[in-house]
Amino acid sequence: TAERDTVLHSWCAQSAWNAPTVVGGAGAWLHLEDGRRVLDMSSLAECSNLGHQHPRVVAAIRAQAEQLCFVTNAWGARPRAELAARLLELSGFEGGRVFFTLGGADANEHAVKIVRQALGKPKGVVVARDRSYHGSTHLAMALSGDTRTRAMVDPDAMGVTHVEPPYAYRCPFGSRNAAECGDLAAAAIGQRIDLFGVDRVAAVVVEPNAGSNGIVAPDSYWPAVRRITRQRGIPLIADEVMSGFGRCGEWFAWQRYGDAGQPDVMTLAKGLTGAMMPLGAVVISCEVAARLANQVLVTGLTYCGHPLSCAAGAAAIDAYRDEGLIERSRRLGAGLERELRLLASRHPVIGDVRGGHGLFAVVELVADRDTREPLAPWPQTPPPLAALLQAALDDGVSFGARGNLILVAPPLVVEEHDLADALALLDRLLTRFFPT
């Protein structure tokens, strides 16, 4: 195709890119140029939470385009003010502020810059996690403990240090108890802060739940991280880029733990507009905002708070709320986990099923369930899984995957019978490609 010859595509060898062209969509379905329909079981990049071409968001974009396409952040814009107010209300960050960005990577980058400035620690150390992903700008890559980014940046040079993740299935601390593994992973954050000293540490950056690494932390983890950071007076930044807006059964994943789980800062993107316009956000508490009140904010973006994107974000929030999609995600997610565990009982290749908090679940495939030997070294995709994914696509269903993981994260609007059909197809394909 012309695109193959002219466009650089992310996270792939250019010679290997050969994807079909999407010309439209509706609900959880993508419409291809060749006339086929494909059921999207990954929300593309776990971002199309509202499905494709949601009419309410399309109408809001059209109406805003007719009124005002663009004005810089130096001027006011109604959609920007309206969206910021809704985000502060939904998150309970009363008296806080919102800084708008273009997406998740620069939201995370700006969150660190803002906190460092607010605390007067311009070179303060940031504690992050191995097997995390926070984006592909240079600072976001340094924050990430991801195999894709390690060769490109020097985290130490950018003031970032990494600790072990709460990967209970393969606990880096050697525990076979999920809660204990979560507690040990949280304690590792406290130990790292203490190693550098609270005067040198500016923030802790953590994904509260869903991530492309396939790690879903034990329930004990987030409350312990919040308690440990609060005791030391270190701001906690929750990367909600993937886990926000109903993906994990709450507006924001940390809300599952109540007020005790509230971070000092959270970053948003993806589901913020249902991925229908590029937009990210940094939401800061009133305490952090107060530190910046009389300082010149040392950052800026030409398209910060772009009116078209903010109008889409406000419409997306209305859609989530009015259609009950946050609650729907929670309900369907519980059923999704049950069905995947039934698949695990029939297919020994499934070593672990994680999720159940919303429409995000992880299926980890193994060569041996007893020893938990992976099918391939992380992050390689084993050939039988690649063949399964292609067969599913040929059958009209697109599953997300990475390494040994199948990531099941359909749009929150997915029809229940379509979800059931996709899981039935997965059942058949597991039998075909991983016979017992």
PDB file of N, CA, C and O in Angstrom, residues 129 166 178-190 193 204 206-209 216-232 234 236 238 240 252-264 357:
ATOM      1  N   ARG A 129       8.873   1.919  38.244  1.00  0.00           N
ATOM      2  CA  ARG A 129       8.899   0.458  38.356  1.00  0.00           C
ATOM      3  C   ARG A 129       9.465  -0.197  37.115  1.00  0.00           C
ATOM      4  O   ARG A 129       9.282   0.288  36.003  1.00  0.00           O
ATOM      5  N   PRO A 166       4.980  -5.428  41.257  1.00  0.00           N
ATOM      6  CA  PRO A 166       4.134  -6.356  42.025  1.00  0.00           C
ATOM      7  C   PRO A 166       3.596  -7.480  41.131  1.00  0.00           C
ATOM      8  O   PRO A 166       2.375  -7.663  41.005  1.00  0.00           O
ATOM      9  N   ALA A 178       0.096 -13.771  46.887  1.00  0.00           N
ATOM     10  CA  ALA A 178      -0.107 -12.542  46.119  1.00  0.00           C
ATOM     11  C   ALA A 178      -0.069 -11.302  47.012  1.00  0.00           C
ATOM     12  O   ALA A 178       0.584 -10.307  46.688  1.00  0.00           O
ATOM     13  N   ALA A 179      -0.783 -11.353  48.139  1.00  0.00           N
ATOM     14  CA  ALA A 179      -0.828 -10.187  49.023  1.00  0.00           C
ATOM     15  C   ALA A 179       0.563  -9.860  49.555  1.00  0.00           C
ATOM     16  O   ALA A 179       0.957  -8.686  49.629  1.00  0.00           O
ATOM     17  N   GLU A 180       1.307 -10.891  49.916  1.00  0.00           N
ATOM     18  CA  GLU A 180       2.656 -10.667  50.425  1.00  0.00           C
ATOM     19  C   GLU A 180       3.547 -10.052  49.347  1.00  0.00           C
ATOM     20  O   GLU A 180       4.344  -9.146  49.615  1.00  0.00           O
ATOM     21  N   CYS A 181       3.410 -10.535  48.105  1.00  0.00           N
ATOM     22  CA  CYS A 181       4.202  -9.992  47.008  1.00  0.00           C
ATOM     23  C   CYS A 181       3.878  -8.514  46.802  1.00  0.00           C
ATOM     24  O   CYS A 181       4.773  -7.687  46.587  1.00  0.00           O
ATOM     25  N   GLY A 182       2.585  -8.166  46.902  1.00  0.00           N
ATOM     26  CA  GLY A 182       2.191  -6.769  46.791  1.00  0.00           C
ATOM     27  C   GLY A 182       2.789  -5.918  47.890  1.00  0.00           C
ATOM     28  O   GLY A 182       3.280  -4.807  47.646  1.00  0.00           O
ATOM     29  N   ASP A 183       2.783  -6.438  49.099  1.00  0.00           N
ATOM     30  CA  ASP A 183       3.354  -5.695  50.235  1.00  0.00           C
ATOM     31  C   ASP A 183       4.865  -5.507  50.065  1.00  0.00           C
ATOM     32  O   ASP A 183       5.405  -4.434  50.359  1.00  0.00           O
ATOM     33  N   LEU A 184       5.537  -6.548  49.599  1.00  0.00           N
ATOM     34  CA  LEU A 184       6.991  -6.464  49.422  1.00  0.00           C
ATOM     35  C   LEU A 184       7.352  -5.472  48.313  1.00  0.00           C
ATOM     36  O   LEU A 184       8.336  -4.733  48.426  1.00  0.00           O
ATOM     37  N   ALA A 185       6.552  -5.458  47.239  1.00  0.00           N
ATOM     38  CA  ALA A 185       6.805  -4.523  46.142  1.00  0.00           C
ATOM     39  C   ALA A 185       6.576  -3.085  46.595  1.00  0.00           C
ATOM     40  O   ALA A 185       7.322  -2.175  46.206  1.00  0.00           O
ATOM     41  N   ALA A 186       5.550  -2.870  47.411  1.00  0.00           N
ATOM     42  CA  ALA A 186       5.312  -1.529  47.958  1.00  0.00           C
ATOM     43  C   ALA A 186       6.445  -1.124  48.890  1.00  0.00           C
ATOM     44  O   ALA A 186       6.936   0.024  48.847  1.00  0.00           O
ATOM     45  N   ALA A 187       6.880  -2.058  49.726  1.00  0.00           N
ATOM     46  CA  ALA A 187       7.975  -1.767  50.658  1.00  0.00           C
ATOM     47  C   ALA A 187       9.256  -1.403  49.913  1.00  0.00           C
ATOM     48  O   ALA A 187      10.042  -0.567  50.374  1.00  0.00           O
ATOM     49  N   ALA A 188       9.449  -1.995  48.729  1.00  0.00           N
ATOM     50  CA  ALA A 188      10.641  -1.686  47.937  1.00  0.00           C
ATOM     51  C   ALA A 188      10.669  -0.209  47.530  1.00  0.00           C
ATOM     52  O   ALA A 188      11.746   0.397  47.429  1.00  0.00           O
ATOM     53  N   ILE A 189       9.494   0.365  47.322  1.00  0.00           N
ATOM     54  CA  ILE A 189       9.428   1.794  47.000  1.00  0.00           C
ATOM     55  C   ILE A 189       9.888   2.613  48.199  1.00  0.00           C
ATOM     56  O   ILE A 189      10.692   3.549  48.066  1.00  0.00           O
ATOM     57  N   GLY A 190       9.385   2.268  49.382  1.00  0.00           N
ATOM     58  CA  GLY A 190       9.814   2.972  50.578  1.00  0.00           C
ATOM     59  C   GLY A 190      11.304   2.846  50.819  1.00  0.00           C
ATOM     60  O   GLY A 190      11.979   3.821  51.198  1.00  0.00           O
ATOM     61  N   ILE A 193      13.171   5.140  48.395  1.00  0.00           N
ATOM     62  CA  ILE A 193      13.091   6.536  48.839  1.00  0.00           C
ATOM     63  C   ILE A 193      14.087   6.774  49.972  1.00  0.00           C
ATOM     64  O   ILE A 193      14.836   7.759  49.978  1.00  0.00           O
ATOM     65  N   VAL A 204       7.023   9.557  43.153  1.00  0.00           N
ATOM     66  CA  VAL A 204       6.894   8.147  42.784  1.00  0.00           C
ATOM     67  C   VAL A 204       5.851   8.081  41.670  1.00  0.00           C
ATOM     68  O   VAL A 204       4.778   8.680  41.790  1.00  0.00           O
ATOM     69  N   VAL A 206       3.589   5.477  39.352  1.00  0.00           N
ATOM     70  CA  VAL A 206       3.130   4.082  39.338  1.00  0.00           C
ATOM     71  C   VAL A 206       1.836   3.970  38.531  1.00  0.00           C
ATOM     72  O   VAL A 206       0.985   4.857  38.586  1.00  0.00           O
ATOM     73  N   GLU A 207       1.686   2.877  37.795  1.00  0.00           N
ATOM     74  CA  GLU A 207       0.408   2.529  37.159  1.00  0.00           C
ATOM     75  C   GLU A 207      -0.462   1.827  38.211  1.00  0.00           C
ATOM     76  O   GLU A 207      -0.059   0.793  38.751  1.00  0.00           O
ATOM     77  N   PRO A 208      -1.654   2.350  38.510  1.00  0.00           N
ATOM     78  CA  PRO A 208      -2.478   1.737  39.558  1.00  0.00           C
ATOM     79  C   PRO A 208      -3.017   0.351  39.198  1.00  0.00           C
ATOM     80  O   PRO A 208      -3.306  -0.441  40.078  1.00  0.00           O
ATOM     81  N   ASN A 209      -3.187   0.071  37.904  1.00  0.00           N
ATOM     82  CA  ASN A 209      -3.775  -1.214  37.534  1.00  0.00           C
ATOM     83  C   ASN A 209      -3.309  -1.644  36.162  1.00  0.00           C
ATOM     84  O   ASN A 209      -2.200  -2.125  36.010  1.00  0.00           O
ATOM     85  N   VAL A 216      -1.167  -7.006  36.856  1.00  0.00           N
ATOM     86  CA  VAL A 216      -2.261  -6.451  37.656  1.00  0.00           C
ATOM     87  C   VAL A 216      -1.869  -6.652  39.111  1.00  0.00           C
ATOM     88  O   VAL A 216      -1.759  -7.777  39.590  1.00  0.00           O
ATOM     89  N   ALA A 217      -1.633  -5.570  39.816  1.00  0.00           N
ATOM     90  CA  ALA A 217      -1.106  -5.657  41.181  1.00  0.00           C
ATOM     91  C   ALA A 217      -2.116  -6.286  42.130  1.00  0.00           C
ATOM     92  O   ALA A 217      -3.329  -6.113  41.973  1.00  0.00           O
ATOM     93  N   PRO A 218      -1.656  -7.018  43.145  1.00  0.00           N
ATOM     94  CA  PRO A 218      -2.554  -7.506  44.203  1.00  0.00           C
ATOM     95  C   PRO A 218      -3.250  -6.328  44.895  1.00  0.00           C
ATOM     96  O   PRO A 218      -2.749  -5.194  44.900  1.00  0.00           O
ATOM     97  N   ASP A 219      -4.416  -6.610  45.475  1.00  0.00           N
ATOM     98  CA  ASP A 219      -5.203  -5.558  46.114  1.00  0.00           C
ATOM     99  C   ASP A 219      -4.437  -4.840  47.219  1.00  0.00           C
ATOM    100  O   ASP A 219      -4.725  -3.683  47.533  1.00  0.00           O
ATOM    101  N   SER A 220      -3.468  -5.506  47.807  1.00  0.00           N
ATOM    102  CA  SER A 220      -2.733  -4.914  48.922  1.00  0.00           C
ATOM    103  C   SER A 220      -1.768  -3.823  48.470  1.00  0.00           C
ATOM    104  O   SER A 220      -1.312  -3.007  49.287  1.00  0.00           O
ATOM    105  N   TYR A 221      -1.460  -3.775  47.194  1.00  0.00           N
ATOM    106  CA  TYR A 221      -0.332  -2.967  46.719  1.00  0.00           C
ATOM    107  C   TYR A 221      -0.589  -1.464  46.751  1.00  0.00           C
ATOM    108  O   TYR A 221       0.157  -0.718  47.395  1.00  0.00           O
ATOM    109  N   TRP A 222      -1.634  -1.008  46.073  1.00  0.00           N
ATOM    110  CA  TRP A 222      -1.828   0.440  45.941  1.00  0.00           C
ATOM    111  C   TRP A 222      -2.023   1.139  47.286  1.00  0.00           C
ATOM    112  O   TRP A 222      -1.385   2.178  47.530  1.00  0.00           O
ATOM    113  N   PRO A 223      -2.874   0.613  48.190  1.00  0.00           N
ATOM    114  CA  PRO A 223      -3.000   1.279  49.493  1.00  0.00           C
ATOM    115  C   PRO A 223      -1.670   1.354  50.239  1.00  0.00           C
ATOM    116  O   PRO A 223      -1.396   2.356  50.918  1.00  0.00           O
ATOM    117  N   ALA A 224      -0.846   0.324  50.106  1.00  0.00           N
ATOM    118  CA  ALA A 224       0.453   0.342  50.788  1.00  0.00           C
ATOM    119  C   ALA A 224       1.375   1.392  50.171  1.00  0.00           C
ATOM    120  O   ALA A 224       2.084   2.107  50.889  1.00  0.00           O
ATOM    121  N   VAL A 225       1.372   1.508  48.840  1.00  0.00           N
ATOM    122  CA  VAL A 225       2.189   2.533  48.175  1.00  0.00           C
ATOM    123  C   VAL A 225       1.748   3.922  48.613  1.00  0.00           C
ATOM    124  O   VAL A 225       2.575   4.789  48.920  1.00  0.00           O
ATOM    125  N   ARG A 226       0.430   4.138  48.674  1.00  0.00           N
ATOM    126  CA  ARG A 226      -0.070   5.446  49.076  1.00  0.00           C
ATOM    127  C   ARG A 226       0.319   5.762  50.525  1.00  0.00           C
ATOM    128  O   ARG A 226       0.718   6.886  50.844  1.00  0.00           O
ATOM    129  N   ARG A 227       0.239   4.772  51.384  1.00  0.00           N
ATOM    130  CA  ARG A 227       0.595   4.971  52.795  1.00  0.00           C
ATOM    131  C   ARG A 227       2.092   5.277  52.935  1.00  0.00           C
ATOM    132  O   ARG A 227       2.489   6.206  53.659  1.00  0.00           O
ATOM    133  N   ILE A 228       2.908   4.550  52.213  1.00  0.00           N
ATOM    134  CA  ILE A 228       4.365   4.713  52.298  1.00  0.00           C
ATOM    135  C   ILE A 228       4.793   6.079  51.770  1.00  0.00           C
ATOM    136  O   ILE A 228       5.635   6.755  52.372  1.00  0.00           O
ATOM    137  N   THR A 229       4.227   6.510  50.649  1.00  0.00           N
ATOM    138  CA  THR A 229       4.612   7.812  50.095  1.00  0.00           C
ATOM    139  C   THR A 229       4.094   8.949  50.969  1.00  0.00           C
ATOM    140  O   THR A 229       4.792   9.951  51.169  1.00  0.00           O
ATOM    141  N   ARG A 230       2.897   8.787  51.505  1.00  0.00           N
ATOM    142  CA  ARG A 230       2.335   9.847  52.353  1.00  0.00           C
ATOM    143  C   ARG A 230       3.145  10.004  53.636  1.00  0.00           C
ATOM    144  O   ARG A 230       3.393  11.124  54.095  1.00  0.00           O
ATOM    145  N   GLN A 231       3.562   8.887  54.216  1.00  0.00           N
ATOM    146  CA  GLN A 231       4.372   8.950  55.441  1.00  0.00           C
ATOM    147  C   GLN A 231       5.673   9.705  55.220  1.00  0.00           C
ATOM    148  O   GLN A 231       6.178  10.371  56.134  1.00  0.00           O
ATOM    149  N   ARG A 232       6.214   9.630  54.017  1.00  0.00           N
ATOM    150  CA  ARG A 232       7.498  10.267  53.721  1.00  0.00           C
ATOM    151  C   ARG A 232       7.337  11.636  53.069  1.00  0.00           C
ATOM    152  O   ARG A 232       8.336  12.289  52.755  1.00  0.00           O
ATOM    153  N   ILE A 234       6.241  12.284  50.038  1.00  0.00           N
ATOM    154  CA  ILE A 234       6.650  12.223  48.634  1.00  0.00           C
ATOM    155  C   ILE A 234       5.400  12.150  47.756  1.00  0.00           C
ATOM    156  O   ILE A 234       4.552  11.272  47.948  1.00  0.00           O
ATOM    157  N   LEU A 236       2.765  11.176  45.052  1.00  0.00           N
ATOM    158  CA  LEU A 236       2.487   9.953  44.303  1.00  0.00           C
ATOM    159  C   LEU A 236       1.764  10.336  43.016  1.00  0.00           C
ATOM    160  O   LEU A 236       0.697  10.958  43.059  1.00  0.00           O
ATOM    161  N   ALA A 238      -0.150   8.917  39.833  1.00  0.00           N
ATOM    162  CA  ALA A 238      -0.837   7.743  39.297  1.00  0.00           C
ATOM    163  C   ALA A 238      -0.953   7.878  37.783  1.00  0.00           C
ATOM    164  O   ALA A 238      -1.609   8.804  37.288  1.00  0.00           O
ATOM    165  N   GLU A 240      -2.759   6.982  34.981  1.00  0.00           N
ATOM    166  CA  GLU A 240      -4.073   6.430  34.652  1.00  0.00           C
ATOM    167  C   GLU A 240      -4.340   6.507  33.149  1.00  0.00           C
ATOM    168  O   GLU A 240      -5.494   6.456  32.723  1.00  0.00           O
ATOM    169  N   PHE A 252     -11.448   6.199  37.657  1.00  0.00           N
ATOM    170  CA  PHE A 252      -9.993   6.091  37.739  1.00  0.00           C
ATOM    171  C   PHE A 252      -9.684   4.904  38.639  1.00  0.00           C
ATOM    172  O   PHE A 252     -10.334   4.704  39.671  1.00  0.00           O
ATOM    173  N   ALA A 253      -8.686   4.110  38.272  1.00  0.00           N
ATOM    174  CA  ALA A 253      -8.460   2.831  38.950  1.00  0.00           C
ATOM    175  C   ALA A 253      -8.195   2.992  40.436  1.00  0.00           C
ATOM    176  O   ALA A 253      -8.586   2.137  41.238  1.00  0.00           O
ATOM    177  N   TRP A 254      -7.538   4.088  40.849  1.00  0.00           N
ATOM    178  CA  TRP A 254      -7.236   4.268  42.271  1.00  0.00           C
ATOM    179  C   TRP A 254      -8.501   4.417  43.111  1.00  0.00           C
ATOM    180  O   TRP A 254      -8.473   4.173  44.331  1.00  0.00           O
ATOM    181  N   GLN A 255      -9.623   4.804  42.495  1.00  0.00           N
ATOM    182  CA  GLN A 255     -10.860   5.018  43.250  1.00  0.00           C
ATOM    183  C   GLN A 255     -11.426   3.718  43.823  1.00  0.00           C
ATOM    184  O   GLN A 255     -12.263   3.764  44.722  1.00  0.00           O
ATOM    185  N   ARG A 256     -10.949   2.606  43.340  1.00  0.00           N
ATOM    186  CA  ARG A 256     -11.362   1.317  43.906  1.00  0.00           C
ATOM    187  C   ARG A 256     -10.987   1.215  45.385  1.00  0.00           C
ATOM    188  O   ARG A 256     -11.604   0.464  46.145  1.00  0.00           O
ATOM    189  N   TYR A 257     -10.002   1.997  45.810  1.00  0.00           N
ATOM    190  CA  TYR A 257      -9.528   1.952  47.185  1.00  0.00           C
ATOM    191  C   TYR A 257     -10.050   3.115  48.016  1.00  0.00           C
ATOM    192  O   TYR A 257      -9.612   3.310  49.151  1.00  0.00           O
ATOM    193  N   GLY A 258     -10.980   3.897  47.468  1.00  0.00           N
ATOM    194  CA  GLY A 258     -11.572   4.996  48.219  1.00  0.00           C
ATOM    195  C   GLY A 258     -10.626   6.175  48.373  1.00  0.00           C
ATOM    196  O   GLY A 258      -9.574   6.252  47.737  1.00  0.00           O
ATOM    197  N   ASP A 259     -10.999   7.091  49.256  1.00  0.00           N
ATOM    198  CA  ASP A 259     -10.198   8.303  49.445  1.00  0.00           C
ATOM    199  C   ASP A 259      -8.776   7.993  49.899  1.00  0.00           C
ATOM    200  O   ASP A 259      -7.845   8.761  49.616  1.00  0.00           O
ATOM    201  N   ALA A 260      -8.605   6.870  50.594  1.00  0.00           N
ATOM    202  CA  ALA A 260      -7.274   6.508  51.083  1.00  0.00           C
ATOM    203  C   ALA A 260      -6.307   6.205  49.946  1.00  0.00           C
ATOM    204  O   ALA A 260      -5.096   6.199  50.139  1.00  0.00           O
ATOM    205  N   GLY A 261      -6.839   5.957  48.744  1.00  0.00           N
ATOM    206  CA  GLY A 261      -5.977   5.654  47.611  1.00  0.00           C
ATOM    207  C   GLY A 261      -5.717   6.836  46.707  1.00  0.00           C
ATOM    208  O   GLY A 261      -5.040   6.693  45.688  1.00  0.00           O
ATOM    209  N   GLN A 262      -6.236   8.008  47.066  1.00  0.00           N
ATOM    210  CA  GLN A 262      -6.103   9.163  46.183  1.00  0.00           C
ATOM    211  C   GLN A 262      -4.661   9.623  46.055  1.00  0.00           C
ATOM    212  O   GLN A 262      -3.992   9.905  47.048  1.00  0.00           O
ATOM    213  N   PRO A 263      -4.151   9.724  44.825  1.00  0.00           N
ATOM    214  CA  PRO A 263      -2.777  10.198  44.621  1.00  0.00           C
ATOM    215  C   PRO A 263      -2.709  11.717  44.737  1.00  0.00           C
ATOM    216  O   PRO A 263      -3.725  12.400  44.898  1.00  0.00           O
ATOM    217  N   ASP A 264      -1.518  12.258  44.621  1.00  0.00           N
ATOM    218  CA  ASP A 264      -1.330  13.704  44.598  1.00  0.00           C
ATOM    219  C   ASP A 264      -1.479  14.258  43.186  1.00  0.00           C
ATOM    220  O   ASP A 264      -1.847  15.419  43.003  1.00  0.00           O
ATOM    221  N   HIS A 357     -11.516  -6.385  37.375  1.00  0.00           N
ATOM    222  CA  HIS A 357     -11.969  -5.108  37.916  1.00  0.00           C
ATOM    223  C   HIS A 357     -12.773  -4.315  36.904  1.00  0.00           C
ATOM    224  O   HIS A 357     -13.437  -3.353  37.258  1.00  0.00           O
TER     225      HIS A 357
END
